């Protein structure tokens, strides 16, 4: 492994400024070892993705493993699949960590299958998940200018969904009638990172303004006073005024859907990174604190914090991965005491996720168990889901870089 780091993680935690609070859990996590384990799982996935003739169909993307299945259920990369960028992104992060040229080749082939999306009418807001999680990681690992062009093209397309009367990006054009207005969802906060990046890297500079306006309008309308969010905010198409908050994937309109809250934590962390505006940092802290205050003992949320089944409710490991990755970044922006708290929480989340309770055994090629996709629709409940793995390897890559830097 390129980033292989030897030595005491207790020392690393101390250097990171969290010796008091993190030593017990950090001693249980060696991010480099976790990345080696992920590399092994990625290779197992590639074997299971081969057809009988030994070839891989690069237009089919791993999506989930449910029940006792030991193989990925795959979906076509195009046209209406929001998760197609995660598997290429995992391959790029694995390539960055392992330096394995075969993984690079696989990453290139899977990333290529996304190209045709760019030449179709914009389906919805998921272009950021599709292109920044794939081409963004690919560009980071290789500097390939084709990936930059794809990101810029996807960003221009995403920008067409921005409604200036409302001040947000329309999430689902196909659902305007169902919701009775312009619908914005918390998930879109994740897609702003691509707009910021494009604006900074030769794309249309107006994309920056769109991203900031979306974050601001969302901050003002999409949250309850306690910092928890609705999944969906509906706005009047004529006046642009906020009409109501409701849910699509959560337990109820007034409940706290864990992944929605995790998108808010990650999203506002990125908005602060890109704008350096204090109002967004304060808000990132507020939504993070609302999430942390609701966590059960093992730091992995129930799929919805308000599922009345309480401890019997399914978990959502994917939300924990998203928040752990975000907290490793956010902890660097806040005041030192808060930074210690956030790093400590991130380490506890990662310690839990990397325990036998959440990691798969040899029977499955995914990294993690126990995520929940769309509970109200009855799909992907207590399953391995590709985006949990994506944010897990991202969090471990971030942690490895921190441990590596501090050991030098
Ligand atoms: N709609 C994206 C998600 O399930 O979080």
PDB file of N, CA and C and ligand atoms in Angstrom, residues 82 125-126 129 172 185 187 231 249 257 259-260 263 372-374 387, ligand 1:
ATOM      1  N   UNK A  82     -29.332   6.840  -9.261  1.00  0.00           N
ATOM      2  CA  UNK A  82     -28.559   7.897  -8.585  1.00  0.00           C
ATOM      3  C   UNK A  82     -27.234   7.391  -8.021  1.00  0.00           C
ATOM      4  N   UNK A 125     -31.495  15.992  -9.761  1.00  0.00           N
ATOM      5  CA  UNK A 125     -30.364  16.676  -9.094  1.00  0.00           C
ATOM      6  C   UNK A 125     -29.170  15.773  -8.813  1.00  0.00           C
ATOM      7  N   UNK A 126     -29.306  14.475  -9.045  1.00  0.00           N
ATOM      8  CA  UNK A 126     -28.278  13.536  -8.591  1.00  0.00           C
ATOM      9  C   UNK A 126     -26.963  13.595  -9.366  1.00  0.00           C
ATOM     10  N   UNK A 129     -23.796  13.400  -7.181  1.00  0.00           N
ATOM     11  CA  UNK A 129     -23.440  12.047  -6.725  1.00  0.00           C
ATOM     12  C   UNK A 129     -22.840  11.261  -7.891  1.00  0.00           C
ATOM     13  N   UNK A 172     -36.430  16.938  -7.997  1.00  0.00           N
ATOM     14  CA  UNK A 172     -37.100  15.926  -8.832  1.00  0.00           C
ATOM     15  C   UNK A 172     -38.103  16.597  -9.758  1.00  0.00           C
ATOM     16  N   UNK A 185     -34.615  18.689  -1.858  1.00  0.00           N
ATOM     17  CA  UNK A 185     -34.367  17.671  -0.828  1.00  0.00           C
ATOM     18  C   UNK A 185     -32.987  17.873  -0.182  1.00  0.00           C
ATOM     19  N   UNK A 187     -30.672  15.884   0.352  1.00  0.00           N
ATOM     20  CA  UNK A 187     -29.612  15.186  -0.381  1.00  0.00           C
ATOM     21  C   UNK A 187     -28.844  16.127  -1.316  1.00  0.00           C
ATOM     22  N   UNK A 231     -36.864  15.994   5.113  1.00  0.00           N
ATOM     23  CA  UNK A 231     -36.230  15.453   3.914  1.00  0.00           C
ATOM     24  C   UNK A 231     -36.525  16.367   2.734  1.00  0.00           C
ATOM     25  N   UNK A 249     -38.362   9.659   2.376  1.00  0.00           N
ATOM     26  CA  UNK A 249     -37.704   8.427   2.806  1.00  0.00           C
ATOM     27  C   UNK A 249     -37.652   8.252   4.322  1.00  0.00           C
ATOM     28  N   UNK A 257     -34.988  11.735   9.837  1.00  0.00           N
ATOM     29  CA  UNK A 257     -34.448  10.658   8.988  1.00  0.00           C
ATOM     30  C   UNK A 257     -32.917  10.763   9.061  1.00  0.00           C
ATOM     31  N   UNK A 259     -30.247   9.592   7.458  1.00  0.00           N
ATOM     32  CA  UNK A 259     -29.362   9.927   6.348  1.00  0.00           C
ATOM     33  C   UNK A 259     -29.584  11.361   5.876  1.00  0.00           C
ATOM     34  N   UNK A 260     -30.834  11.826   5.959  1.00  0.00           N
ATOM     35  CA  UNK A 260     -31.067  13.221   5.602  1.00  0.00           C
ATOM     36  C   UNK A 260     -30.227  14.142   6.483  1.00  0.00           C
ATOM     37  N   UNK A 263     -26.630  14.029   5.456  1.00  0.00           N
ATOM     38  CA  UNK A 263     -26.343  14.853   4.268  1.00  0.00           C
ATOM     39  C   UNK A 263     -26.169  16.320   4.686  1.00  0.00           C
ATOM     40  N   UNK A 372     -29.764   1.181   5.624  1.00  0.00           N
ATOM     41  CA  UNK A 372     -31.168   1.199   5.194  1.00  0.00           C
ATOM     42  C   UNK A 372     -31.328   2.236   4.099  1.00  0.00           C
ATOM     43  N   UNK A 373     -31.872   1.785   2.964  1.00  0.00           N
ATOM     44  CA  UNK A 373     -32.027   2.676   1.809  1.00  0.00           C
ATOM     45  C   UNK A 373     -33.333   3.433   1.845  1.00  0.00           C
ATOM     46  N   UNK A 374     -34.414   2.761   1.510  1.00  0.00           N
ATOM     47  CA  UNK A 374     -35.723   3.438   1.404  1.00  0.00           C
ATOM     48  C   UNK A 374     -36.736   2.651   2.226  1.00  0.00           C
ATOM     49  N   UNK A 387     -23.324   3.073  -1.210  1.00  0.00           N
ATOM     50  CA  UNK A 387     -22.859   4.381  -0.732  1.00  0.00           C
ATOM     51  C   UNK A 387     -22.333   4.324   0.700  1.00  0.00           C
TER      52      UNK A 387
HETATM   53  N1  LIG B   1     -32.204   9.711  -1.956  1.00  0.00           N
HETATM   54  C1  LIG B   1     -30.891   9.441  -1.606  1.00  0.00           C
HETATM   55  C2  LIG B   1     -30.783   8.708  -0.336  1.00  0.00           C
HETATM   56  O1  LIG B   1     -31.336   7.634  -0.213  1.00  0.00           O
HETATM   57  O2  LIG B   1     -30.162   9.170   0.574  1.00  0.00           O
END
